[in-house]
Amino acid sequence: MNEPVRTPLVGEPAPRRTARKASAAAPERGRVNDPDRTMANILEVATAEFADKGLAGARIDEIAALTHTSKRMIYYYFGSKEGLYLAVLEEAYRRIRQIETSLRLEDMEPEAALRTLVGFTFDYQLDNPDFIRLVMNENMHRGEFIRRSATIQELNVPAINAVQAVYERGVASGVFRPHMDPIDLHMSISALCFFNVANRHTFSAIFKRSLDEPEALAQRRDSIIDMVVRFVRA
């Protein structure tokens, strides 16, 4: 990496700092000292930078320039380049999980809830390609940084619980077949929706089929929903 920062030891959490009180840090020249707004801006810009270039290719200098702040301030808030990257991952997972909890799946019949969840996953991943790129980049690191984050582990517990709750209600009412693993079901939903974004350019080039047209996207969305529902039906 090009940034002169200390690499954490194996098993050591990436060094990051939460926002300090405004009076604790000297403000950047010409800036209003608003730590929350500054951190949010840095995370937004860093998300695009890491998604586009990966951890190794992203430059703190570029993020600082685009946020009109400094490397010193970025390191003040996040500790290191790796700390900023981990914070970006955490925010990306936090965002999708927060929206998932607002779906109110518990108020729907099991099959309708499952269709809603699959449709949401398809739509969210299609509308947020940076999330897909971040996950792909982290897989290139073999999940090294996600394993450091207790936050990401905790954020994904409700996602599995939601799938399990919908599935168990469906089994109890006789519409879903029994003895399925909720994590396996979650992985199948993610895989189908993920591929639609991660591989669309290569798939389109190989098979000479446009996958970005609204009609093609709608057909693919319906197809994925039907595949998942038919897979779990009793």
mmCIF file of C-alpha atoms in Angstrom:
data_model
loop_
_atom_site.group_PDB
_atom_site.id
_atom_site.type_symbol
_atom_site.label_atom_id
_atom_site.label_comp_id
_atom_site.label_asym_id
_atom_site.label_seq_id
_atom_site.Cartn_x
_atom_site.Cartn_y
_atom_site.Cartn_z
ATOM 1 C CA MET A 1 0.000 0.000 0.000
ATOM 2 C CA ASN A 2 1.077 3.502 -0.638
ATOM 3 C CA GLU A 3 -0.055 4.996 2.631
ATOM 4 C CA PRO A 4 2.482 5.235 5.506
ATOM 5 C CA VAL A 5 0.328 3.660 8.177
ATOM 6 C CA ARG A 6 0.859 0.923 10.744
ATOM 7 C CA THR A 7 -0.628 -2.441 9.737
ATOM 8 C CA PRO A 8 -2.549 -4.024 12.651
ATOM 9 C CA LEU A 9 -1.181 -7.256 14.081
ATOM 10 C CA VAL A 10 -2.971 -10.505 13.311
ATOM 11 C CA GLY A 11 -6.192 -10.636 15.288
ATOM 12 C CA GLU A 12 -5.899 -6.987 16.318
ATOM 13 C CA PRO A 13 -8.923 -4.823 15.413
ATOM 14 C CA ALA A 14 -8.192 -2.149 12.850
ATOM 15 C CA PRO A 15 -7.535 1.070 14.745
ATOM 16 C CA ARG A 16 -10.479 3.413 14.458
ATOM 17 C CA ARG A 17 -11.759 6.257 16.557
ATOM 18 C CA THR A 18 -15.307 7.321 17.074
ATOM 19 C CA ALA A 19 -16.113 10.962 16.563
ATOM 20 C CA ARG A 20 -14.781 13.091 19.389
ATOM 21 C CA LYS A 21 -16.552 16.103 20.749
ATOM 22 C CA ALA A 22 -16.181 19.203 18.648
ATOM 23 C CA SER A 23 -14.057 20.889 21.283
ATOM 24 C CA ALA A 24 -11.561 18.006 21.301
ATOM 25 C CA ALA A 25 -10.233 18.488 17.785
ATOM 26 C CA ALA A 26 -8.893 21.517 16.018
ATOM 27 C CA PRO A 27 -11.122 22.249 13.011
ATOM 28 C CA GLU A 28 -9.720 22.239 9.488
ATOM 29 C CA ARG A 29 -9.028 25.747 8.211
ATOM 30 C CA GLY A 30 -12.175 27.215 6.691
ATOM 31 C CA ARG A 31 -14.412 24.349 7.877
ATOM 32 C CA VAL A 32 -17.216 24.192 10.408
ATOM 33 C CA ASN A 33 -16.186 21.720 13.092
ATOM 34 C CA ASP A 34 -18.996 19.173 12.755
ATOM 35 C CA PRO A 35 -17.514 15.688 13.355
ATOM 36 C CA ASP A 36 -20.657 13.738 12.420
ATOM 37 C CA ARG A 37 -21.083 15.549 9.124
ATOM 38 C CA THR A 38 -17.378 15.323 8.346
ATOM 39 C CA MET A 39 -17.261 11.590 9.063
ATOM 40 C CA ALA A 40 -20.398 10.959 6.995
ATOM 41 C CA ASN A 41 -18.907 12.858 4.065
ATOM 42 C CA ILE A 42 -15.628 10.961 4.321
ATOM 43 C CA LEU A 43 -17.471 7.624 4.443
ATOM 44 C CA GLU A 44 -19.582 8.505 1.404
ATOM 45 C CA VAL A 45 -16.578 9.455 -0.709
ATOM 46 C CA ALA A 46 -14.454 6.585 0.608
ATOM 47 C CA THR A 47 -17.200 4.101 -0.281
ATOM 48 C CA ALA A 48 -16.986 5.064 -3.946
ATOM 49 C CA GLU A 49 -13.175 5.121 -3.854
ATOM 50 C CA PHE A 50 -12.794 1.679 -2.258
ATOM 51 C CA ALA A 51 -15.554 0.178 -4.408
ATOM 52 C CA ASP A 52 -13.888 1.456 -7.572
ATOM 53 C CA LYS A 53 -10.236 0.775 -6.740
ATOM 54 C CA GLY A 54 -10.161 -1.684 -3.872
ATOM 55 C CA LEU A 55 -8.179 -1.301 -0.674
ATOM 56 C CA ALA A 56 -4.772 -1.320 -2.343
ATOM 57 C CA GLY A 57 -5.678 1.097 -5.133
ATOM 58 C CA ALA A 58 -7.681 3.649 -3.142
ATOM 59 C CA ARG A 59 -5.785 6.772 -2.135
ATOM 60 C CA ILE A 60 -6.304 8.701 1.072
ATOM 61 C CA ASP A 61 -4.974 11.797 -0.712
ATOM 62 C CA GLU A 62 -7.816 11.529 -3.226
ATOM 63 C CA ILE A 63 -10.445 11.021 -0.521
ATOM 64 C CA ALA A 64 -9.080 14.022 1.375
ATOM 65 C CA ALA A 65 -9.207 16.194 -1.744
ATOM 66 C CA LEU A 66 -12.769 15.182 -2.618
ATOM 67 C CA THR A 67 -13.981 15.812 0.935
ATOM 68 C CA HIS A 68 -12.080 19.121 1.267
ATOM 69 C CA THR A 69 -10.389 17.855 4.385
ATOM 70 C CA SER A 70 -6.915 16.462 5.100
ATOM 71 C CA LYS A 71 -5.198 13.127 5.572
ATOM 72 C CA ARG A 72 -4.527 14.162 9.152
ATOM 73 C CA MET A 73 -8.239 14.603 9.825
ATOM 74 C CA ILE A 74 -9.111 11.277 8.163
ATOM 75 C CA TYR A 75 -6.535 9.494 10.307
ATOM 76 C CA TYR A 76 -7.828 11.363 13.347
ATOM 77 C CA TYR A 77 -11.316 9.920 12.862
ATOM 78 C CA PHE A 78 -10.493 6.464 11.470
ATOM 79 C CA GLY A 79 -6.946 5.713 12.600
ATOM 80 C CA SER A 80 -5.574 4.388 9.316
ATOM 81 C CA LYS A 81 -6.447 3.558 5.743
ATOM 82 C CA GLU A 82 -7.456 0.086 6.868
ATOM 83 C CA GLY A 83 -9.576 1.602 9.626
ATOM 84 C CA LEU A 84 -11.419 3.743 7.082
ATOM 85 C CA TYR A 85 -11.928 0.743 4.809
ATOM 86 C CA LEU A 86 -13.412 -1.261 7.680
ATOM 87 C CA ALA A 87 -15.691 1.642 8.628
ATOM 88 C CA VAL A 88 -16.910 1.748 5.007
ATOM 89 C CA LEU A 89 -17.720 -1.968 5.113
ATOM 90 C CA GLU A 90 -19.582 -1.582 8.392
ATOM 91 C CA GLU A 91 -21.618 1.332 7.081
ATOM 92 C CA ALA A 92 -22.483 -0.577 3.899
ATOM 93 C CA TYR A 93 -23.849 -3.535 5.861
ATOM 94 C CA ARG A 94 -25.569 -1.260 8.381
ATOM 95 C CA ARG A 95 -27.458 0.513 5.612
ATOM 96 C CA ILE A 96 -28.912 -2.603 3.983
ATOM 97 C CA ARG A 97 -29.815 -4.203 7.314
ATOM 98 C CA GLN A 98 -31.565 -1.045 8.530
ATOM 99 C CA ILE A 99 -33.766 -1.008 5.441
ATOM 100 C CA GLU A 100 -34.504 -4.720 5.779
ATOM 101 C CA THR A 101 -35.858 -4.184 9.282
ATOM 102 C CA SER A 102 -38.335 -1.627 7.917
ATOM 103 C CA LEU A 103 -39.993 -4.162 5.574
ATOM 104 C CA ARG A 104 -42.300 -5.401 8.370
ATOM 105 C CA LEU A 105 -42.220 -8.978 7.077
ATOM 106 C CA GLU A 106 -43.910 -10.167 10.272
ATOM 107 C CA ASP A 107 -47.127 -8.447 9.150
ATOM 108 C CA MET A 108 -47.319 -10.453 5.896
ATOM 109 C CA GLU A 109 -48.350 -13.986 5.046
ATOM 110 C CA PRO A 110 -45.242 -16.213 4.776
ATOM 111 C CA GLU A 111 -45.135 -16.479 0.978
ATOM 112 C CA ALA A 112 -45.818 -12.768 0.516
ATOM 113 C CA ALA A 113 -43.094 -11.988 3.062
ATOM 114 C CA LEU A 114 -40.596 -14.199 1.234
ATOM 115 C CA ARG A 115 -41.460 -12.597 -2.107
ATOM 116 C CA THR A 116 -41.027 -9.154 -0.548
ATOM 117 C CA LEU A 117 -37.641 -10.064 0.924
ATOM 118 C CA VAL A 118 -36.307 -11.504 -2.330
ATOM 119 C CA GLY A 119 -37.629 -8.553 -4.333
ATOM 120 C CA PHE A 120 -36.033 -6.108 -1.902
ATOM 121 C CA THR A 121 -32.679 -7.908 -2.108
ATOM 122 C CA PHE A 122 -32.794 -7.805 -5.915
ATOM 123 C CA ASP A 123 -33.731 -4.113 -5.999
ATOM 124 C CA TYR A 124 -31.211 -3.032 -3.371
ATOM 125 C CA GLN A 125 -28.269 -4.780 -4.974
ATOM 126 C CA LEU A 126 -29.241 -3.494 -8.417
ATOM 127 C CA ASP A 127 -29.496 0.086 -7.112
ATOM 128 C CA ASN A 128 -26.292 -0.123 -5.041
ATOM 129 C CA PRO A 129 -23.518 -1.555 -7.236
ATOM 130 C CA ASP A 130 -20.895 -0.075 -4.893
ATOM 131 C CA PHE A 131 -22.101 -2.502 -2.226
ATOM 132 C CA ILE A 132 -21.532 -5.400 -4.634
ATOM 133 C CA ARG A 133 -18.048 -4.143 -5.511
ATOM 134 C CA LEU A 134 -17.128 -3.744 -1.849
ATOM 135 C CA VAL A 135 -18.201 -7.322 -1.131
ATOM 136 C CA MET A 136 -16.267 -8.567 -4.166
ATOM 137 C CA ASN A 137 -13.166 -6.675 -3.025
ATOM 138 C CA GLU A 138 -13.459 -8.050 0.489
ATOM 139 C CA ASN A 139 -13.731 -11.557 -0.924
ATOM 140 C CA MET A 140 -10.439 -10.920 -2.701
ATOM 141 C CA HIS A 141 -9.055 -10.286 0.796
ATOM 142 C CA ARG A 142 -10.653 -13.599 1.869
ATOM 143 C CA GLY A 143 -12.907 -11.797 4.346
ATOM 144 C CA GLU A 144 -9.912 -10.578 6.369
ATOM 145 C CA PHE A 145 -11.404 -7.268 7.428
ATOM 146 C CA ILE A 146 -14.973 -8.461 7.940
ATOM 147 C CA ARG A 147 -13.635 -11.037 10.388
ATOM 148 C CA ARG A 148 -12.163 -8.178 12.428
ATOM 149 C CA SER A 149 -15.548 -6.492 12.791
ATOM 150 C CA ALA A 150 -17.871 -7.572 15.590
ATOM 151 C CA THR A 151 -20.249 -4.909 14.252
ATOM 152 C CA ILE A 152 -20.747 -6.655 10.917
ATOM 153 C CA GLN A 153 -21.256 -9.996 12.638
ATOM 154 C CA GLU A 154 -23.943 -8.454 14.848
ATOM 155 C CA LEU A 155 -25.615 -6.658 11.950
ATOM 156 C CA ASN A 156 -26.173 -9.909 10.076
ATOM 157 C CA VAL A 157 -27.817 -11.746 12.960
ATOM 158 C CA PRO A 158 -31.194 -9.957 12.453
ATOM 159 C CA ALA A 159 -31.038 -10.721 8.716
ATOM 160 C CA ILE A 160 -30.833 -14.454 9.377
ATOM 161 C CA ASN A 161 -33.439 -14.200 12.129
ATOM 162 C CA ALA A 162 -35.829 -12.518 9.690
ATOM 163 C CA VAL A 163 -35.388 -15.279 7.102
ATOM 164 C CA GLN A 164 -35.793 -17.918 9.780
ATOM 165 C CA ALA A 165 -38.958 -16.305 11.168
ATOM 166 C CA VAL A 166 -40.593 -16.117 7.725
ATOM 167 C CA TYR A 167 -39.577 -19.672 6.908
ATOM 168 C CA GLU A 168 -40.761 -21.127 10.216
ATOM 169 C CA ARG A 169 -44.122 -19.391 9.899
ATOM 170 C CA GLY A 170 -44.434 -20.894 6.435
ATOM 171 C CA VAL A 171 -43.605 -24.374 7.704
ATOM 172 C CA ALA A 172 -46.084 -24.016 10.566
ATOM 173 C CA SER A 173 -48.842 -22.993 8.153
ATOM 174 C CA GLY A 174 -47.989 -25.801 5.739
ATOM 175 C CA VAL A 175 -46.921 -23.656 2.774
ATOM 176 C CA PHE A 176 -43.157 -24.277 3.085
ATOM 177 C CA ARG A 177 -41.418 -27.636 3.277
ATOM 178 C CA PRO A 178 -39.575 -28.441 6.515
ATOM 179 C CA HIS A 179 -35.921 -29.134 7.332
ATOM 180 C CA MET A 180 -34.305 -26.214 5.499
ATOM 181 C CA ASP A 181 -31.378 -24.222 6.860
ATOM 182 C CA PRO A 182 -32.209 -20.463 7.077
ATOM 183 C CA ILE A 183 -28.574 -19.540 6.402
ATOM 184 C CA ASP A 184 -28.590 -21.708 3.274
ATOM 185 C CA LEU A 185 -31.816 -20.037 2.154
ATOM 186 C CA HIS A 186 -30.330 -16.593 2.810
ATOM 187 C CA MET A 187 -27.237 -17.554 0.807
ATOM 188 C CA SER A 188 -29.337 -18.747 -2.126
ATOM 189 C CA ILE A 189 -31.292 -15.487 -2.214
ATOM 190 C CA SER A 190 -28.097 -13.440 -1.999
ATOM 191 C CA ALA A 191 -26.349 -15.505 -4.667
ATOM 192 C CA LEU A 192 -29.108 -15.118 -7.246
ATOM 193 C CA CYS A 193 -29.421 -11.365 -6.705
ATOM 194 C CA PHE A 194 -25.658 -10.802 -6.414
ATOM 195 C CA PHE A 195 -24.881 -12.542 -9.713
ATOM 196 C CA ASN A 196 -27.349 -10.295 -11.502
ATOM 197 C CA VAL A 197 -25.146 -7.270 -10.712
ATOM 198 C CA ALA A 198 -21.656 -8.746 -10.339
ATOM 199 C CA ASN A 199 -21.678 -10.705 -13.609
ATOM 200 C CA ARG A 200 -24.003 -8.727 -15.832
ATOM 201 C CA HIS A 201 -21.253 -7.183 -17.971
ATOM 202 C CA THR A 202 -19.431 -10.439 -18.700
ATOM 203 C CA PHE A 203 -22.685 -12.386 -19.107
ATOM 204 C CA SER A 204 -24.039 -9.759 -21.478
ATOM 205 C CA ALA A 205 -20.844 -9.741 -23.548
ATOM 206 C CA ILE A 206 -20.666 -13.543 -23.805
ATOM 207 C CA PHE A 207 -24.311 -14.176 -24.662
ATOM 208 C CA LYS A 208 -24.982 -10.930 -26.552
ATOM 209 C CA ARG A 209 -27.949 -10.127 -24.359
ATOM 210 C CA SER A 210 -28.722 -6.753 -22.830
ATOM 211 C CA LEU A 211 -29.364 -7.154 -19.104
ATOM 212 C CA ASP A 212 -29.864 -3.479 -18.273
ATOM 213 C CA GLU A 213 -33.136 -2.883 -20.083
ATOM 214 C CA PRO A 214 -36.141 -2.356 -17.770
ATOM 215 C CA GLU A 215 -38.045 -5.253 -19.314
ATOM 216 C CA ALA A 216 -35.095 -7.636 -18.919
ATOM 217 C CA LEU A 217 -34.590 -6.555 -15.302
ATOM 218 C CA ALA A 218 -38.268 -7.019 -14.473
ATOM 219 C CA GLN A 219 -38.275 -10.488 -16.014
ATOM 220 C CA ARG A 220 -35.133 -11.474 -14.130
ATOM 221 C CA ARG A 221 -36.540 -10.131 -10.866
ATOM 222 C CA ASP A 222 -39.750 -12.148 -11.264
ATOM 223 C CA SER A 223 -37.749 -15.231 -12.227
ATOM 224 C CA ILE A 224 -35.557 -15.069 -9.117
ATOM 225 C CA ILE A 225 -38.555 -14.555 -6.828
ATOM 226 C CA ASP A 226 -40.363 -17.523 -8.390
ATOM 227 C CA MET A 227 -37.273 -19.755 -8.146
ATOM 228 C CA VAL A 228 -36.865 -19.087 -4.434
ATOM 229 C CA VAL A 229 -40.568 -19.499 -3.627
ATOM 230 C CA ARG A 230 -40.847 -22.749 -5.602
ATOM 231 C CA PHE A 231 -37.708 -23.999 -3.859
ATOM 232 C CA VAL A 232 -39.257 -23.678 -0.400
ATOM 233 C CA ARG A 233 -42.880 -24.550 -1.174
ATOM 234 C CA ALA A 234 -44.299 -27.670 0.442
#
